[in-house]
PDB file of C-alpha atoms in Angstrom:
ATOM      1  CA  MET A   1      90.463  76.075 141.343  1.00 41.00           C
ATOM      2  CA  THR A   2      90.974  79.425 139.620  1.00 41.00           C
ATOM      3  CA  THR A   3      87.711  81.193 138.872  1.00 43.00           C
ATOM      4  CA  PRO A   4      87.542  82.524 135.319  1.00 42.00           C
ATOM      5  CA  HIS A   5      86.989  86.205 134.737  1.00 46.00           C
ATOM      6  CA  PRO A   6      83.426  87.248 133.832  1.00 41.00           C
ATOM      7  CA  ASN A   7      82.202  87.179 130.245  1.00 39.00           C
ATOM      8  CA  HIS A   8      84.107  89.674 128.123  1.00 40.00           C
ATOM      9  CA  ASP A   9      81.048  90.486 125.979  1.00 36.00           C
ATOM     10  CA  ARG A  10      79.323  93.836 126.314  1.00 35.00           C
ATOM     11  CA  GLY A  11      76.045  92.675 124.824  1.00 34.00           C
ATOM     12  CA  LEU A  12      74.582  91.587 121.498  1.00 30.00           C
ATOM     13  CA  GLU A  13      74.266  95.072 120.072  1.00 35.00           C
ATOM     14  CA  PHE A  14      77.938  95.805 120.680  1.00 34.00           C
ATOM     15  CA  ASP A  15      79.072  92.479 119.278  1.00 34.00           C
ATOM     16  CA  LEU A  16      77.026  92.866 116.091  1.00 30.00           C
ATOM     17  CA  SER A  17      78.389  96.342 115.438  1.00 38.00           C
ATOM     18  CA  THR A  18      81.905  95.096 116.159  1.00 37.00           C
ATOM     19  CA  LEU A  19      81.660  92.225 113.722  1.00 34.00           C
ATOM     20  CA  LEU A  20      80.179  94.364 110.945  1.00 35.00           C
ATOM     21  CA  SER A  21      82.197  97.558 111.336  1.00 39.00           C
ATOM     22  CA  ARG A  22      85.825  96.960 110.426  1.00 37.00           C
ATOM     23  CA  ARG A  23      86.396  93.293 109.459  1.00 36.00           C
ATOM     24  CA  ARG A  24      87.974  92.998 106.034  1.00 37.00           C
ATOM     25  CA  THR A  25      88.129  89.702 104.152  1.00 35.00           C
ATOM     26  CA  LEU A  26      90.978  88.546 102.023  1.00 33.00           C
ATOM     27  CA  GLY A  27      88.556  87.733  99.198  1.00 34.00           C
ATOM     28  CA  VAL A  28      88.371  91.345  98.091  1.00 33.00           C
ATOM     29  CA  LEU A  29      92.093  91.448  97.447  1.00 34.00           C
ATOM     30  CA  LEU A  30      92.917  90.402  93.877  1.00 31.00           C
ATOM     31  CA  GLY A  31      96.096  89.616  91.937  1.00 34.00           C
ATOM     32  CA  ALA A  32      99.413  87.963  92.642  1.00 35.00           C
ATOM     33  CA  GLY A  33     100.985  91.246  93.732  1.00 35.00           C
ATOM     34  CA  THR A  34      98.398  91.697  96.445  1.00 35.00           C
ATOM     35  CA  ALA A  35      98.823  88.126  97.616  1.00 34.00           C
ATOM     36  CA  ALA A  36     102.550  88.697  97.933  1.00 35.00           C
ATOM     37  CA  ALA A  37     101.924  91.851  99.932  1.00 35.00           C
ATOM     38  CA  LEU A  38      99.656  89.947 102.294  1.00 34.00           C
ATOM     39  CA  ALA A  39     102.339  87.352 102.847  1.00 35.00           C
ATOM     40  CA  ALA A  40     104.808  90.134 103.531  1.00 34.00           C
ATOM     41  CA  CYS A  41     102.733  91.712 106.254  1.00 38.00           C
ATOM     42  CA  THR A  42     101.317  88.735 108.132  1.00 38.00           C
ATOM     43  CA  PRO A  43     102.674  88.746 111.711  1.00 42.00           C
ATOM     44  CA  GLY A  44     103.018  85.884 114.150  1.00 50.00           C
ATOM     45  CA  SER A  45     106.548  84.501 114.253  1.00 47.00           C
ATOM     46  CA  ASP A  46     108.402  83.994 117.515  1.00 55.00           C
ATOM     47  CA  VAL A  47     111.813  83.146 118.855  1.00 44.00           C
ATOM     48  CA  SER A  48     111.190  79.390 118.544  1.00 39.00           C
ATOM     49  CA  GLY A  49     110.640  79.705 114.810  1.00 35.00           C
ATOM     50  CA  THR A  50     107.081  78.359 115.106  1.00 36.00           C
ATOM     51  CA  SER A  51     105.115  80.296 112.529  1.00 36.00           C
ATOM     52  CA  SER A  52     102.712  79.849 109.638  1.00 34.00           C
ATOM     53  CA  SER A  53     104.093  82.889 107.865  1.00 34.00           C
ATOM     54  CA  SER A  54     106.206  82.877 104.735  1.00 33.00           C
ATOM     55  CA  THR A  55     109.752  84.152 104.369  1.00 33.00           C
ATOM     56  CA  SER A  56     108.320  87.498 103.285  1.00 34.00           C
ATOM     57  CA  SER A  57     106.295  87.598 106.486  1.00 34.00           C
ATOM     58  CA  ALA A  58     109.393  87.035 108.565  1.00 35.00           C
ATOM     59  CA  THR A  59     111.136  89.873 106.739  1.00 35.00           C
ATOM     60  CA  ALA A  60     108.311  92.320 107.380  1.00 36.00           C
ATOM     61  CA  ALA A  61     107.975  91.226 110.985  1.00 36.00           C
ATOM     62  CA  ALA A  62     111.691  91.622 111.544  1.00 37.00           C
ATOM     63  CA  THR A  63     111.470  95.113 110.105  1.00 38.00           C
ATOM     64  CA  ALA A  64     108.744  95.983 112.595  1.00 38.00           C
ATOM     65  CA  THR A  65     110.828  94.608 115.450  1.00 36.00           C
ATOM     66  CA  GLU A  66     113.833  96.580 114.261  1.00 37.00           C
ATOM     67  CA  GLY A  67     111.626  99.629 114.298  1.00 36.00           C
ATOM     68  CA  ALA A  68     111.198  99.224 118.044  1.00 35.00           C
ATOM     69  CA  THR A  69     114.862 100.120 118.433  1.00 34.00           C
ATOM     70  CA  ALA A  70     114.723 102.970 115.944  1.00 35.00           C
ATOM     71  CA  ALA A  71     111.482 104.477 117.264  1.00 34.00           C
ATOM     72  CA  ALA A  72     113.288 107.048 119.377  1.00 33.00           C
ATOM     73  CA  SER A  73     114.512 108.803 116.249  1.00 33.00           C
ATOM     74  CA  PRO A  74     111.979 110.873 114.244  1.00 31.00           C
ATOM     75  CA  THR A  75     114.050 110.305 111.115  1.00 31.00           C
ATOM     76  CA  ALA A  76     114.164 106.514 111.448  1.00 33.00           C
ATOM     77  CA  SER A  77     113.181 104.642 108.299  1.00 35.00           C
ATOM     78  CA  ALA A  78     112.946 101.158 109.800  1.00 35.00           C
ATOM     79  CA  THR A  79     109.210 100.924 109.142  1.00 40.00           C
ATOM     80  CA  SER A  80     109.258 101.912 105.455  1.00 40.00           C
ATOM     81  CA  THR A  81     109.109  98.313 104.187  1.00 43.00           C
ATOM     82  CA  VAL A  82     106.260  97.487 106.541  1.00 46.00           C
ATOM     83  CA  THR A  83     104.397 100.635 105.524  1.00 38.00           C
ATOM     84  CA  ARG A  84     104.691  99.808 101.809  1.00 40.00           C
ATOM     85  CA  ALA A  85     103.486  96.255 102.388  1.00 43.00           C
ATOM     86  CA  PHE A  86     100.413  97.416 104.271  1.00 42.00           C
ATOM     87  CA  ALA A  87      99.723 100.097 101.675  1.00 42.00           C
ATOM     88  CA  GLU A  88      99.157  97.274  99.202  1.00 44.00           C
ATOM     89  CA  CYS A  89      96.926  95.128 101.423  1.00 51.00           C
ATOM     90  CA  GLY A  90      95.178  97.669 103.651  1.00 73.00           C
ATOM     91  CA  VAL A  91      93.724  95.164 106.123  1.00 87.00           C
ATOM     92  CA  GLU A  92      92.458  96.989 109.203  1.00 93.00           C
ATOM     93  CA  ILE A  93      93.049  95.647 112.701  1.00 95.00           C
ATOM     94  CA  PRO A  94      89.979  93.660 113.830  1.00 95.00           C
ATOM     95  CA  GLU A  95      87.729  95.468 116.286  1.00 95.00           C
ATOM     96  CA  GLU A  96      87.325  93.689 119.612  1.00 94.00           C
ATOM     97  CA  THR A  97      85.531  94.148 122.899  1.00 86.00           C
ATOM     98  CA  LEU A  98      87.082  96.349 125.578  1.00 84.00           C
ATOM     99  CA  GLY A  99      86.592  93.511 128.024  1.00 83.00           C
ATOM    100  CA  PRO A 100      85.350  94.030 131.578  1.00 92.00           C
ATOM    101  CA  TYR A 101      88.493  95.791 132.861  1.00 96.00           C
ATOM    102  CA  PRO A 102      89.265  98.761 130.564  1.00 96.00           C
ATOM    103  CA  GLY A 103      89.737 101.429 133.226  1.00 96.00           C
ATOM    104  CA  ASP A 104      88.751 104.096 130.681  1.00 93.00           C
ATOM    105  CA  GLY A 105      85.554 105.254 132.343  1.00 91.00           C
ATOM    106  CA  SER A 106      83.268 103.023 130.272  1.00 89.00           C
ATOM    107  CA  ASN A 107      83.025 100.466 133.055  1.00 91.00           C
ATOM    108  CA  GLY A 108      83.949 101.953 136.405  1.00 91.00           C
ATOM    109  CA  PRO A 109      87.266 103.739 137.069  1.00 94.00           C
ATOM    110  CA  ASN A 110      88.883 106.067 134.527  1.00 94.00           C
ATOM    111  CA  VAL A 111      92.662 105.989 134.624  1.00 96.00           C
ATOM    112  CA  LEU A 112      92.850 108.156 131.482  1.00 95.00           C
ATOM    113  CA  GLU A 113      91.985 111.222 133.554  1.00 93.00           C
ATOM    114  CA  ALA A 114      94.770 110.577 136.062  1.00 94.00           C
ATOM    115  CA  SER A 115      97.991 112.556 136.050  1.00 94.00           C
ATOM    116  CA  GLY A 116     100.876 110.223 135.236  1.00 96.00           C
ATOM    117  CA  VAL A 117      99.107 107.833 132.869  1.00 97.00           C
ATOM    118  CA  VAL A 118     101.166 109.107 129.903  1.00 97.00           C
ATOM    119  CA  ARG A 119     104.315 107.024 130.253  1.00 98.00           C
ATOM    120  CA  ARG A 120     106.442 104.423 128.516  1.00 98.00           C
ATOM    121  CA  ASP A 121     107.165 102.192 131.514  1.00 98.00           C
ATOM    122  CA  ILE A 122     103.868 100.840 132.829  1.00 98.00           C
ATOM    123  CA  ARG A 123     105.205  98.272 135.290  1.00 98.00           C
ATOM    124  CA  SER A 124     104.559 100.375 138.399  1.00 98.00           C
ATOM    125  CA  SER A 125     101.460 102.081 139.726  1.00 98.00           C
ATOM    126  CA  PHE A 126     101.476 105.886 139.814  1.00 97.00           C
ATOM    127  CA  GLY A 127      99.810 108.460 142.031  1.00 94.00           C
ATOM    128  CA  THR A 128      99.232 107.276 145.601  1.00 92.00           C
ATOM    129  CA  SER A 129     100.876 103.883 145.019  1.00 94.00           C
ATOM    130  CA  THR A 130     104.242 102.874 143.621  1.00 93.00           C
ATOM    131  CA  THR A 131     103.716  99.099 143.655  1.00 97.00           C
ATOM    132  CA  THR A 132     105.540  97.370 140.794  1.00 98.00           C
ATOM    133  CA  ALA A 133     104.117  94.375 138.961  1.00 98.00           C
ATOM    134  CA  GLU A 134     106.666  91.570 138.872  1.00 98.00           C
ATOM    135  CA  GLY A 135     107.325  89.335 135.907  1.00 98.00           C
ATOM    136  CA  VAL A 136     109.470  88.640 132.858  1.00 98.00           C
ATOM    137  CA  PRO A 137     110.258  91.961 131.083  1.00 98.00           C
ATOM    138  CA  LEU A 138     108.406  92.655 127.850  1.00 98.00           C
ATOM    139  CA  THR A 139     108.825  95.556 125.424  1.00 98.00           C
ATOM    140  CA  VAL A 140     105.786  96.156 123.206  1.00 98.00           C
ATOM    141  CA  THR A 141     106.077  98.231 120.021  1.00 97.00           C
ATOM    142  CA  LEU A 142     103.056  99.133 117.892  1.00 97.00           C
ATOM    143  CA  THR A 143     103.309 100.651 114.418  1.00 95.00           C
ATOM    144  CA  LEU A 144     100.145 102.607 113.576  1.00 96.00           C
ATOM    145  CA  LEU A 145      99.179 102.874 109.893  1.00 94.00           C
ATOM    146  CA  ASP A 146      96.455 105.096 108.432  1.00 93.00           C
ATOM    147  CA  ASN A 147      94.335 103.017 106.051  1.00 91.00           C
ATOM    148  CA  ALA A 148      92.485 106.077 104.716  1.00 89.00           C
ATOM    149  CA  ASN A 149      95.770 107.598 103.534  1.00 90.00           C
ATOM    150  CA  GLY A 150      97.550 104.742 101.806  1.00 86.00           C
ATOM    151  CA  CYS A 151      98.660 103.146 105.083  1.00 90.00           C
ATOM    152  CA  SER A 152     101.045 105.996 105.839  1.00 92.00           C
ATOM    153  CA  PRO A 153     102.351 106.206 109.426  1.00 94.00           C
ATOM    154  CA  LEU A 154      99.691 107.539 111.784  1.00 95.00           C
ATOM    155  CA  ALA A 155     101.943 110.101 113.478  1.00 96.00           C
ATOM    156  CA  GLY A 156     100.572 111.852 116.545  1.00 96.00           C
ATOM    157  CA  ALA A 157      97.942 109.240 117.351  1.00 96.00           C
ATOM    158  CA  ALA A 158      97.742 107.973 120.914  1.00 97.00           C
ATOM    159  CA  VAL A 159      97.417 104.452 122.284  1.00 98.00           C
ATOM    160  CA  TYR A 160      96.184 103.303 125.678  1.00 97.00           C
ATOM    161  CA  VAL A 161      97.298  99.778 126.613  1.00 98.00           C
ATOM    162  CA  TRP A 162      96.373  97.602 129.571  1.00 98.00           C
ATOM    163  CA  HIS A 163      96.742  93.953 130.534  1.00 98.00           C
ATOM    164  CA  CYS A 164      96.661  91.558 133.468  1.00 98.00           C
ATOM    165  CA  ASP A 165      99.590  90.776 135.772  1.00 98.00           C
ATOM    166  CA  ARG A 166     101.434  87.465 135.876  1.00 98.00           C
ATOM    167  CA  ASN A 167      98.652  85.976 137.988  1.00 98.00           C
ATOM    168  CA  GLY A 168      95.948  86.942 135.497  1.00 98.00           C
ATOM    169  CA  LYS A 169      94.624  89.805 137.664  1.00 98.00           C
ATOM    170  CA  TYR A 170      93.771  93.363 136.597  1.00 98.00           C
ATOM    171  CA  SER A 171      94.650  96.519 138.498  1.00 98.00           C
ATOM    172  CA  LEU A 172      91.723  98.786 139.476  1.00 98.00           C
ATOM    173  CA  TYR A 173      89.299  95.827 139.401  1.00 97.00           C
ATOM    174  CA  ASP A 174      90.449  92.584 141.013  1.00 98.00           C
ATOM    175  CA  SER A 175      90.207  92.070 144.767  1.00 97.00           C
ATOM    176  CA  GLY A 176      93.113  93.704 146.573  1.00 97.00           C
ATOM    177  CA  LEU A 177      94.177  95.639 143.447  1.00 98.00           C
ATOM    178  CA  GLU A 178      91.486  98.325 143.476  1.00 97.00           C
ATOM    179  CA  ASN A 179      94.039 100.973 144.526  1.00 96.00           C
ATOM    180  CA  GLN A 180      96.654  99.877 141.992  1.00 98.00           C
ATOM    181  CA  ASN A 181      96.894 101.131 138.396  1.00 98.00           C
ATOM    182  CA  TYR A 182      99.976  99.328 137.132  1.00 98.00           C
ATOM    183  CA  LEU A 183     100.134  97.754 133.664  1.00 98.00           C
ATOM    184  CA  ARG A 184      98.177 100.660 132.178  1.00 98.00           C
ATOM    185  CA  GLY A 185      99.535 103.609 130.207  1.00 98.00           C
ATOM    186  CA  VAL A 186      99.307 105.959 127.245  1.00 98.00           C
ATOM    187  CA  GLN A 187     101.888 106.833 124.590  1.00 97.00           C
ATOM    188  CA  GLU A 188     101.930 109.092 121.517  1.00 98.00           C
ATOM    189  CA  ALA A 189     103.055 107.747 118.141  1.00 98.00           C
ATOM    190  CA  ASP A 190     106.201 109.301 116.657  1.00 97.00           C
ATOM    191  CA  ALA A 191     106.771 110.391 113.040  1.00 97.00           C
ATOM    192  CA  ASN A 192     106.953 106.718 112.009  1.00 95.00           C
ATOM    193  CA  GLY A 193     103.633 105.932 113.678  1.00 96.00           C
ATOM    194  CA  GLN A 194     105.471 103.964 116.346  1.00 97.00           C
ATOM    195  CA  LEU A 195     105.216 103.861 120.117  1.00 98.00           C
ATOM    196  CA  THR A 196     106.734 101.572 122.724  1.00 98.00           C
ATOM    197  CA  PHE A 197     105.794 100.355 126.200  1.00 98.00           C
ATOM    198  CA  SER A 198     107.990  98.662 128.792  1.00 98.00           C
ATOM    199  CA  THR A 199     105.972  96.144 130.769  1.00 98.00           C
ATOM    200  CA  ILE A 200     105.933  92.517 131.936  1.00 99.00           C
ATOM    201  CA  TYR A 201     104.780  89.409 130.127  1.00 99.00           C
ATOM    202  CA  PRO A 202     101.055  89.012 130.931  1.00 98.00           C
ATOM    203  CA  GLY A 203      99.758  85.908 132.643  1.00 98.00           C
ATOM    204  CA  ALA A 204      97.021  83.532 131.527  1.00 98.00           C
ATOM    205  CA  TYR A 205      93.594  83.119 133.099  1.00 98.00           C
ATOM    206  CA  ASN A 206      90.819  80.662 132.329  1.00 97.00           C
ATOM    207  CA  GLY A 207      88.644  81.492 129.344  1.00 95.00           C
ATOM    208  CA  ARG A 208      91.133  83.651 127.409  1.00 97.00           C
ATOM    209  CA  TRP A 209      94.272  83.288 125.327  1.00 98.00           C
ATOM    210  CA  PRO A 210      97.085  85.524 126.699  1.00 98.00           C
ATOM    211  CA  HIS A 211      96.623  89.034 125.319  1.00 98.00           C
ATOM    212  CA  ILE A 212      97.140  92.786 125.677  1.00 98.00           C
ATOM    213  CA  HIS A 213      94.274  95.259 125.224  1.00 98.00           C
ATOM    214  CA  PHE A 214      94.661  98.590 123.445  1.00 98.00           C
ATOM    215  CA  GLU A 215      92.660 101.579 122.249  1.00 97.00           C
ATOM    216  CA  VAL A 216      93.827 103.914 119.463  1.00 97.00           C
ATOM    217  CA  PHE A 217      92.903 107.604 119.627  1.00 96.00           C
ATOM    218  CA  GLU A 218      93.318 110.253 116.957  1.00 93.00           C
ATOM    219  CA  SER A 219      95.510 112.332 119.248  1.00 94.00           C
ATOM    220  CA  MET A 220      96.646 112.692 122.839  1.00 93.00           C
ATOM    221  CA  SER A 221      94.043 115.383 123.427  1.00 90.00           C
ATOM    222  CA  ASN A 222      91.287 112.919 122.493  1.00 87.00           C
ATOM    223  CA  THR A 223      92.189 110.196 124.990  1.00 90.00           C
ATOM    224  CA  THR A 224      89.599 111.434 127.462  1.00 80.00           C
ATOM    225  CA  ALA A 225      86.957 112.513 124.919  1.00 68.00           C
ATOM    226  CA  ALA A 226      83.952 110.256 124.411  1.00 59.00           C
ATOM    227  CA  GLY A 227      83.555 108.892 120.903  1.00 64.00           C
ATOM    228  CA  GLN A 228      87.113 109.675 119.808  1.00 81.00           C
ATOM    229  CA  VAL A 229      88.380 106.087 119.680  1.00 91.00           C
ATOM    230  CA  LEU A 230      89.682 105.058 116.245  1.00 94.00           C
ATOM    231  CA  ALA A 231      90.063 101.375 117.085  1.00 95.00           C
ATOM    232  CA  VAL A 232      89.732  98.927 119.963  1.00 96.00           C
ATOM    233  CA  SER A 233      91.637  95.674 119.645  1.00 97.00           C
ATOM    234  CA  GLN A 234      93.920  93.179 121.358  1.00 97.00           C
ATOM    235  CA  ILE A 235      97.415  91.780 120.845  1.00 98.00           C
ATOM    236  CA  ALA A 236      97.680  87.980 120.876  1.00 98.00           C
ATOM    237  CA  LEU A 237     100.860  86.471 122.314  1.00 98.00           C
ATOM    238  CA  THR A 238     102.550  83.454 120.752  1.00 98.00           C
ATOM    239  CA  GLU A 239     102.273  79.908 122.072  1.00 98.00           C
ATOM    240  CA  ALA A 240     106.016  79.262 122.173  1.00 98.00           C
ATOM    241  CA  ALA A 241     106.801  82.399 124.182  1.00 98.00           C
ATOM    242  CA  CYS A 242     103.911  81.733 126.583  1.00 98.00           C
ATOM    243  CA  LYS A 243     105.073  78.183 127.275  1.00 98.00           C
ATOM    244  CA  THR A 244     108.606  79.361 127.996  1.00 98.00           C
ATOM    245  CA  VAL A 245     107.591  82.267 130.242  1.00 98.00           C
ATOM    246  CA  TYR A 246     104.954  80.307 132.144  1.00 98.00           C
ATOM    247  CA  ALA A 247     107.530  77.671 133.054  1.00 98.00           C
ATOM    248  CA  THR A 248     109.353  80.248 135.201  1.00 98.00           C
ATOM    249  CA  ALA A 249     108.875  81.040 138.887  1.00 98.00           C
ATOM    250  CA  GLY A 250     105.990  83.383 139.617  1.00 98.00           C
ATOM    251  CA  TYR A 251     103.855  82.227 136.682  1.00 98.00           C
ATOM    252  CA  GLU A 252     102.597  79.020 138.295  1.00 98.00           C
ATOM    253  CA  SER A 253      98.900  79.909 138.005  1.00 98.00           C
ATOM    254  CA  SER A 254      99.402  80.911 134.364  1.00 98.00           C
ATOM    255  CA  ALA A 255     101.081  77.563 133.655  1.00 98.00           C
ATOM    256  CA  ARG A 256      97.979  75.815 134.996  1.00 98.00           C
ATOM    257  CA  ASN A 257      95.501  78.026 133.124  1.00 98.00           C
ATOM    258  CA  PHE A 258      97.256  78.326 129.770  1.00 98.00           C
ATOM    259  CA  PRO A 259      96.428  74.830 128.405  1.00 98.00           C
ATOM    260  CA  ASN A 260      92.706  75.363 129.024  1.00 98.00           C
ATOM    261  CA  THR A 261      92.140  77.785 126.116  1.00 97.00           C
ATOM    262  CA  THR A 262      93.569  77.544 122.612  1.00 97.00           C
ATOM    263  CA  LEU A 263      94.018  80.382 120.160  1.00 95.00           C
ATOM    264  CA  THR A 264      91.270  78.967 117.956  1.00 94.00           C
ATOM    265  CA  SER A 265      88.836  78.412 120.838  1.00 96.00           C
ATOM    266  CA  ASP A 266      89.384  81.884 122.303  1.00 97.00           C
ATOM    267  CA  ASN A 267      86.212  83.995 122.129  1.00 94.00           C
ATOM    268  CA  VAL A 268      88.122  86.958 120.687  1.00 96.00           C
ATOM    269  CA  PHE A 269      90.836  85.540 118.417  1.00 96.00           C
ATOM    270  CA  GLY A 270      89.092  82.275 117.533  1.00 95.00           C
ATOM    271  CA  ASP A 271      87.178  83.490 114.475  1.00 93.00           C
ATOM    272  CA  ASP A 272      90.338  83.994 112.404  1.00 93.00           C
ATOM    273  CA  GLY A 273      93.085  82.595 114.621  1.00 92.00           C
ATOM    274  CA  GLY A 274      94.301  86.098 115.457  1.00 93.00           C
ATOM    275  CA  ILE A 275      96.087  86.372 112.097  1.00 92.00           C
ATOM    276  CA  TYR A 276      96.194  90.190 112.206  1.00 93.00           C
ATOM    277  CA  GLN A 277      96.701  90.436 115.965  1.00 96.00           C
ATOM    278  CA  LEU A 278      99.412  87.857 116.637  1.00 96.00           C
ATOM    279  CA  ALA A 279     102.551  89.694 117.666  1.00 97.00           C
ATOM    280  CA  THR A 280     106.046  88.989 116.427  1.00 96.00           C
ATOM    281  CA  ILE A 281     107.916  87.968 119.582  1.00 98.00           C
ATOM    282  CA  SER A 282     111.608  87.419 120.228  1.00 97.00           C
ATOM    283  CA  GLY A 283     113.899  87.319 123.236  1.00 98.00           C
ATOM    284  CA  SER A 284     114.412  85.186 126.325  1.00 98.00           C
ATOM    285  CA  VAL A 285     113.411  84.950 129.960  1.00 98.00           C
ATOM    286  CA  ALA A 286     116.858  86.131 131.068  1.00 97.00           C
ATOM    287  CA  GLY A 287     117.080  89.070 128.654  1.00 98.00           C
ATOM    288  CA  GLY A 288     113.413  89.923 128.341  1.00 98.00           C
ATOM    289  CA  TYR A 289     111.100  89.714 125.344  1.00 98.00           C
ATOM    290  CA  THR A 290     110.049  92.103 122.592  1.00 98.00           C
ATOM    291  CA  ALA A 291     106.656  92.037 120.883  1.00 98.00           C
ATOM    292  CA  ALA A 292     105.872  93.983 117.703  1.00 96.00           C
ATOM    293  CA  LEU A 293     102.592  94.463 115.861  1.00 95.00           C
ATOM    294  CA  ASN A 294     101.480  96.556 112.899  1.00 94.00           C
ATOM    295  CA  VAL A 295      98.101  98.197 113.530  1.00 96.00           C
ATOM    296  CA  THR A 296      96.197  99.494 110.489  1.00 95.00           C
ATOM    297  CA  VAL A 297      93.239 101.700 111.378  1.00 93.00           C
TER     298      VAL A 297
END
């Protein structure tokens, strides 16, 4: 039987500050125009079409996904619709726990100080190891929006992402992976507030819904400075995509673990169903998947 990872909490004091610091409720948003904007910027659709979002939501989500392709160009305007929608609603990304495997120096090893951590493709380890994590390809694009400035693109910010492998194990921490640092990396947001990572589809382990961790920093120079984190959150993956990926070879343990935790029973996403953290996912096992999420900080 697979042993679940340890409790992801970092203590009562941390949890209380997390819950009180950045959560925004929809009740403070008034008027039909605002309600329409919220519908336009709610993520969560996937390739199967299973989604609770409206048509406006699908449009905004598609725009974000399109932005993943256009991110390489500083003059791209693919995110303008998404930016306008979030300027009207201004809902910040929920703050979450780092979890027990951040690798940022807060709990053991610090990969952020290692040469080579700034990279787009995070599938392989860097430094003394070149081991590559195997799995279904996944491209993750985040669009960072500055809530304090009308939800304009947060250009120049930096994001550190990390997640488990297809077996639900974390580099730097799990037994046999202490000398590996794959599935971890840092990128800088472009003029549109966008950044992209090439990785694999994460696995599922007992006690958690499939997810990707990330930290947002004000700039690249602040990624190793204590107290410079703008936001700590997680990306939730969609049920339909998980079921399809976990039915493939190599994800057998994830297929067994996935039914044991629902999105609503998850100790991170369960309070609101991950409404602001559920990625828009499209693609296939053969061609790889893309996941897009708007992150307002």
